[in-house]
PDB file of C-alpha atoms in Angstrom:
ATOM      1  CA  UNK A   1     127.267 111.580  96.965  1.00  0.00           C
ATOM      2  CA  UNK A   2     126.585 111.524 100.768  1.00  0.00           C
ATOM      3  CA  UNK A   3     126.643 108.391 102.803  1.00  0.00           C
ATOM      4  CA  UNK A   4     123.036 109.078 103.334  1.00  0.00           C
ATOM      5  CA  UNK A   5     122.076 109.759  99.157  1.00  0.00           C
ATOM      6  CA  UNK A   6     124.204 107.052  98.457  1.00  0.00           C
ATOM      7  CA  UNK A   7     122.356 104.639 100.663  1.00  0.00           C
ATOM      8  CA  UNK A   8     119.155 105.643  99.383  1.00  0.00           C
ATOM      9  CA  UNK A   9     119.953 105.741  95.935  1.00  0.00           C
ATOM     10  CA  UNK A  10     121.691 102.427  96.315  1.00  0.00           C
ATOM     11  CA  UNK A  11     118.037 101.059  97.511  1.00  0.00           C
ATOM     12  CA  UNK A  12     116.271 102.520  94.524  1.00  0.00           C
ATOM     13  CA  UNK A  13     119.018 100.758  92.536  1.00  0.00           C
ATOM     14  CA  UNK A  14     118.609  97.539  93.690  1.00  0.00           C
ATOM     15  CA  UNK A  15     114.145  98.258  92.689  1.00  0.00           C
ATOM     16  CA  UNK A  16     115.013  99.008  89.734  1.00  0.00           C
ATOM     17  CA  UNK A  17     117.301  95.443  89.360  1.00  0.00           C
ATOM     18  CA  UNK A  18     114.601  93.787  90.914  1.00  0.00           C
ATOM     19  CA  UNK A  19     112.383  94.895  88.608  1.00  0.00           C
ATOM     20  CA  UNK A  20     114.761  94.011  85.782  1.00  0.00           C
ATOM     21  CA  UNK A  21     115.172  90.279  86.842  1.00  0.00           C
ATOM     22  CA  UNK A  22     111.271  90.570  86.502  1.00  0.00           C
ATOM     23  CA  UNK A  23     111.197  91.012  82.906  1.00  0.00           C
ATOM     24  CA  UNK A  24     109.941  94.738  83.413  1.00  0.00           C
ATOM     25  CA  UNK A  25     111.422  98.171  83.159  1.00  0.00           C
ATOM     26  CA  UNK A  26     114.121  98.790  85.328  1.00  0.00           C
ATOM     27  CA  UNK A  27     113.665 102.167  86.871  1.00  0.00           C
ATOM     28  CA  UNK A  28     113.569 102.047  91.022  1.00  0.00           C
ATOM     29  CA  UNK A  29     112.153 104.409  93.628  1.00  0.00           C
ATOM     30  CA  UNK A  30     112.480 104.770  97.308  1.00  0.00           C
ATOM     31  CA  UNK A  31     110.421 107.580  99.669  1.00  0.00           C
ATOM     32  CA  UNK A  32     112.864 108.611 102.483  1.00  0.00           C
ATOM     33  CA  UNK A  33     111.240 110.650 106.135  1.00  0.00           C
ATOM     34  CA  UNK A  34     113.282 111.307 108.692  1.00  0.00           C
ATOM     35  CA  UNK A  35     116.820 109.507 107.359  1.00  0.00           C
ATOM     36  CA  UNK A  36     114.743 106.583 106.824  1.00  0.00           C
ATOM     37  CA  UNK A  37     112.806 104.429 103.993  1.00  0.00           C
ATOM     38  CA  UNK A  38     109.013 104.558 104.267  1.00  0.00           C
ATOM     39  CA  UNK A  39     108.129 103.003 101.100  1.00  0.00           C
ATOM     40  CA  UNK A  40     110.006 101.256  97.746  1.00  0.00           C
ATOM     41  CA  UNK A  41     109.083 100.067  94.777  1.00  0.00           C
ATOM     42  CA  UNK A  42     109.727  99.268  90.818  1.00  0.00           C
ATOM     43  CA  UNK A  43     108.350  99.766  87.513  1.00  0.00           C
ATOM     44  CA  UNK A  44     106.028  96.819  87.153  1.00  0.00           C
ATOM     45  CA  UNK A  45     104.001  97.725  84.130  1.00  0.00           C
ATOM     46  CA  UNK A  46     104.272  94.684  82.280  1.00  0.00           C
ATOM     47  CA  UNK A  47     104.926  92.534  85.093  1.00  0.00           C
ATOM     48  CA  UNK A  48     101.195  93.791  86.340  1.00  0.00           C
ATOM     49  CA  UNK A  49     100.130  94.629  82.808  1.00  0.00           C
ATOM     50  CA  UNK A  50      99.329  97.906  84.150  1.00  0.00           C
ATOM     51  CA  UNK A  51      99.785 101.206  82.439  1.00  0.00           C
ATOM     52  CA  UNK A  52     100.275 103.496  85.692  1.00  0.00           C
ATOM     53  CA  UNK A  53     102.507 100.986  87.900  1.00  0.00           C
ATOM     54  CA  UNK A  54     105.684 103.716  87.397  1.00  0.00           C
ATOM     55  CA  UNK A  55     108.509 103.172  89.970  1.00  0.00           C
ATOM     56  CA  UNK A  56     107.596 106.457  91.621  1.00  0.00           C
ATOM     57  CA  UNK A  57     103.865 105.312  91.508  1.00  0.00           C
ATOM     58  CA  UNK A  58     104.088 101.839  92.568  1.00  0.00           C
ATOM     59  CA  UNK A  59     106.839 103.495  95.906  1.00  0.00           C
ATOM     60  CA  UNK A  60     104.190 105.766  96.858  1.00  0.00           C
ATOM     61  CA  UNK A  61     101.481 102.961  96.944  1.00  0.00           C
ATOM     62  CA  UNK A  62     103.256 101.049  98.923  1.00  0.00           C
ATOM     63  CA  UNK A  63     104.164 103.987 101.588  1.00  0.00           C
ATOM     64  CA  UNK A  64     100.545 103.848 102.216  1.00  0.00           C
ATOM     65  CA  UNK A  65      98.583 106.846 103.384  1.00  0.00           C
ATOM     66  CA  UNK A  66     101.202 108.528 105.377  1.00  0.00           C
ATOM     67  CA  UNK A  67      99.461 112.059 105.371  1.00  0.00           C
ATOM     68  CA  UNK A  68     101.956 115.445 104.998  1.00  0.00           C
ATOM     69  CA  UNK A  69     104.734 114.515 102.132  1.00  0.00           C
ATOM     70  CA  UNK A  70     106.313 117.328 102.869  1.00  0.00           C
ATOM     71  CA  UNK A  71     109.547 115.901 104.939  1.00  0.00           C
ATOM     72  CA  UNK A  72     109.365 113.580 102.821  1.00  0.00           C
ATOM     73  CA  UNK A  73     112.427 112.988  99.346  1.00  0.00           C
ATOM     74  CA  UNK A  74     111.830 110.672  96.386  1.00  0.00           C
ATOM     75  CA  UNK A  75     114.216 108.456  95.158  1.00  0.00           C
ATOM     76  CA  UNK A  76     113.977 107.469  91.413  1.00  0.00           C
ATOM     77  CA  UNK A  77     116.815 106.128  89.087  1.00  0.00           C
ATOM     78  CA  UNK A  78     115.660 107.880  85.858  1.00  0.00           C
ATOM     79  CA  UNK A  79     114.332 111.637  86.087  1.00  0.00           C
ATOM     80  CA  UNK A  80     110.031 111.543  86.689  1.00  0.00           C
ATOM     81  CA  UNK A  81     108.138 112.032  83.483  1.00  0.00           C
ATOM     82  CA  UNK A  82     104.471 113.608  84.559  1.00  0.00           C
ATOM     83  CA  UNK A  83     102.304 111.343  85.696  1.00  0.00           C
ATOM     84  CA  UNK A  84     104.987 110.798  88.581  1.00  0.00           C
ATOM     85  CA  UNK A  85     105.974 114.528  88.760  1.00  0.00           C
ATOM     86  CA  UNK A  86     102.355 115.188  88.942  1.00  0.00           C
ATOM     87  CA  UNK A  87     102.040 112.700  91.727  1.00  0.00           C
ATOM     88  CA  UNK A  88     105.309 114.566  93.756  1.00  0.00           C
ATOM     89  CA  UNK A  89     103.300 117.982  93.170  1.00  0.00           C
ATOM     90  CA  UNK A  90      99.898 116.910  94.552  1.00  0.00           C
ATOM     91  CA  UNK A  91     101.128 114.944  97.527  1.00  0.00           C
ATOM     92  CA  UNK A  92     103.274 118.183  98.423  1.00  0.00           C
ATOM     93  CA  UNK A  93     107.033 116.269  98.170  1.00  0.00           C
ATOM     94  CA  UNK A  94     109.704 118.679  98.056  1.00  0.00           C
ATOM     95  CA  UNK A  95     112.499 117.357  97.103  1.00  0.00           C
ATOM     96  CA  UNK A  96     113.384 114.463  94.002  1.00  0.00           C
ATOM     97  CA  UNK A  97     116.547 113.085  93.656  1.00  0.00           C
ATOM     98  CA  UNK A  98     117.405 111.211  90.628  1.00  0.00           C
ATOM     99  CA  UNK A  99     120.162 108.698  89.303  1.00  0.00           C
ATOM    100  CA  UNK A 100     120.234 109.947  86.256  1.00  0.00           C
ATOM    101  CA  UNK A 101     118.631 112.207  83.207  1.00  0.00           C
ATOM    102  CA  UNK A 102     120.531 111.467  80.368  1.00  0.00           C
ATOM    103  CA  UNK A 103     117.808 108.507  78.881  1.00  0.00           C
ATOM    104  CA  UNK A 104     114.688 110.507  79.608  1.00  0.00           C
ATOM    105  CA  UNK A 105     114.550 114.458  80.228  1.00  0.00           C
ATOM    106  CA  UNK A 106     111.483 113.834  82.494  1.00  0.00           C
ATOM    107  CA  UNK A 107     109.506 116.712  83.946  1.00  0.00           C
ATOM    108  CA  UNK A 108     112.207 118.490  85.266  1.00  0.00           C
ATOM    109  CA  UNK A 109     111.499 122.107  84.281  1.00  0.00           C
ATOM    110  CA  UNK A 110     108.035 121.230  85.394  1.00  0.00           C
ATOM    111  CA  UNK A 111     108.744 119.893  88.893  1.00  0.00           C
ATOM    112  CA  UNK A 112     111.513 123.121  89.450  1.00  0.00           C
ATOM    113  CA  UNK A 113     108.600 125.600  88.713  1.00  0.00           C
ATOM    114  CA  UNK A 114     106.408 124.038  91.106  1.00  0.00           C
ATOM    115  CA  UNK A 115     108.717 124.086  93.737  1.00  0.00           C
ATOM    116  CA  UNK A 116     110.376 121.153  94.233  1.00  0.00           C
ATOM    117  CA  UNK A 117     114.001 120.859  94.555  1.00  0.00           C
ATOM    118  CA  UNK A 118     115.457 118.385  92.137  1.00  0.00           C
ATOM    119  CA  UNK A 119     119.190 116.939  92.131  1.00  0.00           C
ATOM    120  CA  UNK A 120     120.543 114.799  89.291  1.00  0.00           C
ATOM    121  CA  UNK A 121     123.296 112.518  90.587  1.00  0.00           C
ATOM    122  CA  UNK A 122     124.028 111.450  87.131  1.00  0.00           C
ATOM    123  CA  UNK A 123     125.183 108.104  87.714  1.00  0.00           C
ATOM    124  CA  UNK A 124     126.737 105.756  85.244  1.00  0.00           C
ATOM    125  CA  UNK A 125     125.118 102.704  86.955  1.00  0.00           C
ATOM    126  CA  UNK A 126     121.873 104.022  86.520  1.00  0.00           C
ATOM    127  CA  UNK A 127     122.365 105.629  82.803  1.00  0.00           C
ATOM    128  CA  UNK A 128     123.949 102.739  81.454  1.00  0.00           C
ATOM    129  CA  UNK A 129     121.329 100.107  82.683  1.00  0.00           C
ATOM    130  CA  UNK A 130     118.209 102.649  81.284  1.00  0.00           C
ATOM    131  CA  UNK A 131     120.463 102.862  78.452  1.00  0.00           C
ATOM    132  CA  UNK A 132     120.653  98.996  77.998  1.00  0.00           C
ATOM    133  CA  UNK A 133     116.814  98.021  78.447  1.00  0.00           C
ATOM    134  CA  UNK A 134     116.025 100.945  75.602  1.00  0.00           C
ATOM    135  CA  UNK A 135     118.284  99.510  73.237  1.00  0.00           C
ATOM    136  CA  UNK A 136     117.297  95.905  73.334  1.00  0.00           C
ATOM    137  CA  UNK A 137     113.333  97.397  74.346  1.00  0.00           C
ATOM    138  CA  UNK A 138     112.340 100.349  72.276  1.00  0.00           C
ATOM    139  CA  UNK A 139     108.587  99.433  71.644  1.00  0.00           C
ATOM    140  CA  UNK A 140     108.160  98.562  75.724  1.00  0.00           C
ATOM    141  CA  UNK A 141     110.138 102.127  76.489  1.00  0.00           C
ATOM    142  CA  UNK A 142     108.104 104.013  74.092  1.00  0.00           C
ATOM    143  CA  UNK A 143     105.121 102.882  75.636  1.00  0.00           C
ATOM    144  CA  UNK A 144     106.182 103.262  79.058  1.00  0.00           C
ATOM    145  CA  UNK A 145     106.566 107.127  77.900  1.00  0.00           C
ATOM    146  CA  UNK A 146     103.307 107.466  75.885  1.00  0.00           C
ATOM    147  CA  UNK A 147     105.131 107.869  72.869  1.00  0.00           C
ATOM    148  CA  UNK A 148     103.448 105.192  70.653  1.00  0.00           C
TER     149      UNK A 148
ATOM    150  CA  UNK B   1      75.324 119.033  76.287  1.00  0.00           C
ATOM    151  CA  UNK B   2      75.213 117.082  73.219  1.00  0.00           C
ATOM    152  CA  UNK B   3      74.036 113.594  74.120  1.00  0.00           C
ATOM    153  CA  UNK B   4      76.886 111.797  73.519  1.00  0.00           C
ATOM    154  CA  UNK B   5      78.906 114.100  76.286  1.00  0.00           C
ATOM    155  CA  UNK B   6      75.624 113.463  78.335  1.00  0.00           C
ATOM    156  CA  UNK B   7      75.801 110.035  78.140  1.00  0.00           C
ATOM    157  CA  UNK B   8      79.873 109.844  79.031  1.00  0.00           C
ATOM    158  CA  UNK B   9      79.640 112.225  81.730  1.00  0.00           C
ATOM    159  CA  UNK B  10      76.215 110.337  82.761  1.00  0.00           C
ATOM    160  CA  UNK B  11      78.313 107.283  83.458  1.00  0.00           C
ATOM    161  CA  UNK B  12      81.164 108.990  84.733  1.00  0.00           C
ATOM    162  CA  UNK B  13      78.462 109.949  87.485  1.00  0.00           C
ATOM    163  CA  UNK B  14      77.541 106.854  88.182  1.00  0.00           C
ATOM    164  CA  UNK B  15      80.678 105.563  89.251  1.00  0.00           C
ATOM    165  CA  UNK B  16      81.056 108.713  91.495  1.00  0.00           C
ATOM    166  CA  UNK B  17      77.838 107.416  93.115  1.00  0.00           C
ATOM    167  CA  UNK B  18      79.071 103.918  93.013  1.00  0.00           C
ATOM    168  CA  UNK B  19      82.249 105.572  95.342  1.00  0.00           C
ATOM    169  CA  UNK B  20      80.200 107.093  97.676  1.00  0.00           C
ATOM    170  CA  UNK B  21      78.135 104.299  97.773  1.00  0.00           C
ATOM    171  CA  UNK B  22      81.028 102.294  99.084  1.00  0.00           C
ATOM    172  CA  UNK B  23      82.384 104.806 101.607  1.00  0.00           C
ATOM    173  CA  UNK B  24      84.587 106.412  99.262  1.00  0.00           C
ATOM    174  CA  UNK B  25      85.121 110.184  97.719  1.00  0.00           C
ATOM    175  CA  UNK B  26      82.499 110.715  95.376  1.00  0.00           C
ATOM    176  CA  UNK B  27      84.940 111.298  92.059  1.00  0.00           C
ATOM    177  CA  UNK B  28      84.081 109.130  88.647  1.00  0.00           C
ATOM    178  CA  UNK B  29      85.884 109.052  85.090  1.00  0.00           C
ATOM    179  CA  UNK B  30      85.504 107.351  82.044  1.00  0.00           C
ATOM    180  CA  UNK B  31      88.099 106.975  79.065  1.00  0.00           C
ATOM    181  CA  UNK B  32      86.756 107.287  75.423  1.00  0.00           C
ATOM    182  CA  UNK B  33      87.577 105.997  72.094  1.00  0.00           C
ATOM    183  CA  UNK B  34      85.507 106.117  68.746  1.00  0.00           C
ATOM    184  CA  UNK B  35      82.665 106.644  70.964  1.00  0.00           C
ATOM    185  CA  UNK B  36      82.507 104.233  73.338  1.00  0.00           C
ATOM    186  CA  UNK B  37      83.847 103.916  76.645  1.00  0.00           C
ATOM    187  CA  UNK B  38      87.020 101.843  77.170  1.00  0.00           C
ATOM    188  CA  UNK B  39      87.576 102.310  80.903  1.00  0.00           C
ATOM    189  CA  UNK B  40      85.403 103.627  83.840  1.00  0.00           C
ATOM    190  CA  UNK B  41      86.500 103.747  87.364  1.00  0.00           C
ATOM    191  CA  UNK B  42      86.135 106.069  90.683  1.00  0.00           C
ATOM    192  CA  UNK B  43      88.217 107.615  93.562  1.00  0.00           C
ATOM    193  CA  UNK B  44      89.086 104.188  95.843  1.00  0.00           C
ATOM    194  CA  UNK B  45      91.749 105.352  97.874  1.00  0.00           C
ATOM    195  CA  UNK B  46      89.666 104.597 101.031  1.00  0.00           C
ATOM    196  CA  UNK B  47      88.858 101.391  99.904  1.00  0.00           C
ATOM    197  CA  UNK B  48      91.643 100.605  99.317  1.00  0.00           C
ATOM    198  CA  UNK B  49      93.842 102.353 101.476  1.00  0.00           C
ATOM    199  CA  UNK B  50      96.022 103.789  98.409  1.00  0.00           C
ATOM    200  CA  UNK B  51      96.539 107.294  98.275  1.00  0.00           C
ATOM    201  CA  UNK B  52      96.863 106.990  94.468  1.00  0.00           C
ATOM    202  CA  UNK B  53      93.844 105.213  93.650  1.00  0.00           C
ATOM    203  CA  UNK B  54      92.223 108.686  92.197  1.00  0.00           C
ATOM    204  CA  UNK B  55      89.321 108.154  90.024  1.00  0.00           C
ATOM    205  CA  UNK B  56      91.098 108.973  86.436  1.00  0.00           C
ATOM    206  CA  UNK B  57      94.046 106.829  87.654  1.00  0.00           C
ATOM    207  CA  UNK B  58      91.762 103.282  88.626  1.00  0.00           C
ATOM    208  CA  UNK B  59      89.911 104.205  85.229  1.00  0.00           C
ATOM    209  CA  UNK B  60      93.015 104.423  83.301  1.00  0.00           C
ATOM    210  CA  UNK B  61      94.258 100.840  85.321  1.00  0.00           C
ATOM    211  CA  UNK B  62      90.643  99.498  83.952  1.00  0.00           C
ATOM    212  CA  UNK B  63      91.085 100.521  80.537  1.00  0.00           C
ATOM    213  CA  UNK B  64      94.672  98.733  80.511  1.00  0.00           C
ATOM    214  CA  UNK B  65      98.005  99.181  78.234  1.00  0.00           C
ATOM    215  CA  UNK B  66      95.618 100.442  74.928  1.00  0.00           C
ATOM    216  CA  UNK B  67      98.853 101.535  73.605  1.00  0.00           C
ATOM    217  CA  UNK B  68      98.175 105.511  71.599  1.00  0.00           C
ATOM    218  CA  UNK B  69      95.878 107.659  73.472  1.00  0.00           C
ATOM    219  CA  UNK B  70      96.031 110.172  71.308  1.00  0.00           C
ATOM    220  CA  UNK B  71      92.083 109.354  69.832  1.00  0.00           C
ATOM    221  CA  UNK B  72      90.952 109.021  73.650  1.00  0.00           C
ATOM    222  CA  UNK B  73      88.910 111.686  75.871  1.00  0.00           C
ATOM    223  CA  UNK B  74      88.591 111.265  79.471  1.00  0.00           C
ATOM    224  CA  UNK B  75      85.586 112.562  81.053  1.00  0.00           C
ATOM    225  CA  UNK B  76      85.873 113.134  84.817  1.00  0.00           C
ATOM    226  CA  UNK B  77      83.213 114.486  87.264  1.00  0.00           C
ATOM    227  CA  UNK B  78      85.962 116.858  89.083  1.00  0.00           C
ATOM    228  CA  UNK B  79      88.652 118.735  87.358  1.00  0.00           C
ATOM    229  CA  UNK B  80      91.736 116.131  87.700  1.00  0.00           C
ATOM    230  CA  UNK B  81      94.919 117.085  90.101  1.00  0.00           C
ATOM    231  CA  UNK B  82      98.171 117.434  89.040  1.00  0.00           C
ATOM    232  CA  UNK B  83      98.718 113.566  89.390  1.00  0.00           C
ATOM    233  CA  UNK B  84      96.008 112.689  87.184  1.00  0.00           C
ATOM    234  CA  UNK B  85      96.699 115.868  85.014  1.00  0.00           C
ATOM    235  CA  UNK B  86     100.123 114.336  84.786  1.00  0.00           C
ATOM    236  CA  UNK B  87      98.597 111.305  83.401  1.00  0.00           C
ATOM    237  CA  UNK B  88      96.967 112.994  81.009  1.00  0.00           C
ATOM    238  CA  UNK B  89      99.880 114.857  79.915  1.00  0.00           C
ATOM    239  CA  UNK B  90     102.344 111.764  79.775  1.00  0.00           C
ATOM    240  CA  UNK B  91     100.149 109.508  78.255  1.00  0.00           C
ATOM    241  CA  UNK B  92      99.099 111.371  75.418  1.00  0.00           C
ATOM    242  CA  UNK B  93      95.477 112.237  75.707  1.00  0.00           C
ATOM    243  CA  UNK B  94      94.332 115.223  74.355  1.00  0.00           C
ATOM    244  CA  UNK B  95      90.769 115.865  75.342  1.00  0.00           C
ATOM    245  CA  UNK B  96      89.361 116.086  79.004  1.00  0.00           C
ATOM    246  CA  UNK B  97      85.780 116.834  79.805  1.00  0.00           C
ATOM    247  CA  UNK B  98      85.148 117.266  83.305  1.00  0.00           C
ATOM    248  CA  UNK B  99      81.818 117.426  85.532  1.00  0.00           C
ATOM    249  CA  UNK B 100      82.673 120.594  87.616  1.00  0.00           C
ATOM    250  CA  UNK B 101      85.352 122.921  89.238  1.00  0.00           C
ATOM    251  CA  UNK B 102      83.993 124.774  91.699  1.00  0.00           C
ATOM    252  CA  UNK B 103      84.892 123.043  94.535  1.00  0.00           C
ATOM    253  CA  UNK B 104      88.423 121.814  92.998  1.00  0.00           C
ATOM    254  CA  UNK B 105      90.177 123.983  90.649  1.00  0.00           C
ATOM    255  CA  UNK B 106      92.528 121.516  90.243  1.00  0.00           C
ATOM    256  CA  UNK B 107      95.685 121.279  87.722  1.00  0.00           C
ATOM    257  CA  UNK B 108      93.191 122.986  84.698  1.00  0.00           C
ATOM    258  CA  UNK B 109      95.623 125.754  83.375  1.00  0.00           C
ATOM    259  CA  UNK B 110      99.177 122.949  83.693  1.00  0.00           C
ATOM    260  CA  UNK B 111      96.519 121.090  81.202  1.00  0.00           C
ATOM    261  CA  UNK B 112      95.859 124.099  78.988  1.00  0.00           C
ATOM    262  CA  UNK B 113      99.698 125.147  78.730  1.00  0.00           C
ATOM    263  CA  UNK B 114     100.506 121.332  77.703  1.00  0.00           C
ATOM    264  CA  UNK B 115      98.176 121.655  74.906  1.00  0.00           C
ATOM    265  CA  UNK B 116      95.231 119.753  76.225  1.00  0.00           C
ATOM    266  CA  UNK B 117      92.038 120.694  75.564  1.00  0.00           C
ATOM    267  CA  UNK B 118      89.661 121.211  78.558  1.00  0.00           C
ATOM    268  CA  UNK B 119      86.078 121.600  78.945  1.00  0.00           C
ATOM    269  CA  UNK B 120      83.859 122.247  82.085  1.00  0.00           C
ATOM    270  CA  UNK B 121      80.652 121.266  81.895  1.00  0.00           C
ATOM    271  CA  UNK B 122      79.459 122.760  85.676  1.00  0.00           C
ATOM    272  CA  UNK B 123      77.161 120.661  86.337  1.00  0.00           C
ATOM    273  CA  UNK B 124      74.890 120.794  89.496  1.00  0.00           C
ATOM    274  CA  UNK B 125      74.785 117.455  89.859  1.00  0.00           C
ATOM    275  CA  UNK B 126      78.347 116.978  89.881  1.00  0.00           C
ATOM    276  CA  UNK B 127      79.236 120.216  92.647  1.00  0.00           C
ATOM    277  CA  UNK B 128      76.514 119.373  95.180  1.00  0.00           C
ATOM    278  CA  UNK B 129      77.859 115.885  95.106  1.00  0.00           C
ATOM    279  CA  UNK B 130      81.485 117.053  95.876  1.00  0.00           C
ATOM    280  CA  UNK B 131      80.242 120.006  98.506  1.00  0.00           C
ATOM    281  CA  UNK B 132      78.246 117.209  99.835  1.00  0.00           C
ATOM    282  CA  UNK B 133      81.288 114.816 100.474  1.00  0.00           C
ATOM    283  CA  UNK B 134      83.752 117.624 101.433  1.00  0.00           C
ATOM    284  CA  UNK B 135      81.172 119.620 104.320  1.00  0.00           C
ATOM    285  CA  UNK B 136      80.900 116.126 105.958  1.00  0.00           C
ATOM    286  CA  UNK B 137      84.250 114.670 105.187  1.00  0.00           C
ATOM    287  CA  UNK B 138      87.287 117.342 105.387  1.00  0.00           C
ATOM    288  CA  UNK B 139      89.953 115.442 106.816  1.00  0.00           C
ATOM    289  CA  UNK B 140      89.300 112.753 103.657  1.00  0.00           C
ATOM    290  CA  UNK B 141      89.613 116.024 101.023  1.00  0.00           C
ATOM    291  CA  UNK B 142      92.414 117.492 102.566  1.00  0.00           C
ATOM    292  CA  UNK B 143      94.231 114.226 102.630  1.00  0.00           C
ATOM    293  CA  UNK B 144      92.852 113.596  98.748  1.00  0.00           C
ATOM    294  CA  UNK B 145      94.039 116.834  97.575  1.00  0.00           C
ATOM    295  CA  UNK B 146      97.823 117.032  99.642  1.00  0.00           C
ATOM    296  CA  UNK B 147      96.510 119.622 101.701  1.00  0.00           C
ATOM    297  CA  UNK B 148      97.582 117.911 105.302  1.00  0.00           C
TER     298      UNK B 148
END
């Protein structure tokens, strides 16, 4: 990685711990203008007991309105399944970066034939933690990818 | 329409009226299951100053972690976006009745080609709200739809 992707990705990292030490998923998400962070955020479905509170979801709520996406990358430890690849379409993001794919295929094909340049950093770090919470989780992962 | 879609959609209305009542984009949705409706909600991203408060997503938030969708049918006044098409997608429903299209083609055909089944109704009712809202409120639309 870059100093500047590893920075970032190091932030969405440390969501997605946070949101671990919450009891909830632990997938992390940063949204990145300009070299900087505009917005961060975790999974916090079952801390909020929310169905839609994704990491990429909850991120982008908490940029706020910020008008044009489009100089805009998104951070996210774990590849974006479709309700957050449909959220990165609408809003007009170009680019994704990811930690890793190996624990969820996402909406990659998707998100390339809309446009959007995705790169998968396939990190340990983040595979192995994903990989953890599954194990010890599989009803709370299944539901977080509508697979009940 | 048959009554019971008249009486979903109906509702769906309402709290697209119940929006614009507030100062909000005029956009309902309800979620259904064995015939009655488990979650309603409307477009409050003005209110609340969240871009992804769309109306599907706040009525999915209502109808809370129901774990399967796969018996469910949203109704929506507007054909949804690709974030609430997304949604649809990842969570699992299969059905989607919507009010109108004219003035929002929306993410229709991603729908079709994942296998959900669409249906426009084109109502009046439901366009000459939306033309309404989007002659006297562009800058709003644009910034709903990505389009800054």
């Amino acid at each position: 990685m870059n100093p500047a992707t590893d920075r970032f990705m190091t932030a969405a990292i440390i969501e997605a711990k946070t949101g671990h030490d919450e009891g909830g998923i632990p997938i992390g998400a940063v949204l990145v203008r300009d070299g900087k962070i505009i917005g961060s955020g975790h999974n916090r479905r079952i801390q909020e007991n929310d169905p839609i509170i994704h990491a990429e979801i909850d991120c982008l709520r908490n940029a706020g309105r910020i008008g044009s996406y489009k100089d805009t990358t998104l951070y996210s430890t774990l590849m974006p399944c479709y309700l957050c690849a449909g959220a990165v379409v609408q809003f007009g993001i170009r680019r994704v970066v990811v930690g890793e794919s190996r624990n969820f295929a996402g909406a990659k094909e998707f998100l390339i034939s809309m446009g959007v340049e995705v790169t998968d950093l396939d990190l340990d770090e983040c595979a192995d933690m994903m990989a953890e919470f599954i194990k010890n989780n599989p009803e709370l992962w299944n539901e977080d990818i509508g697979e009940l």
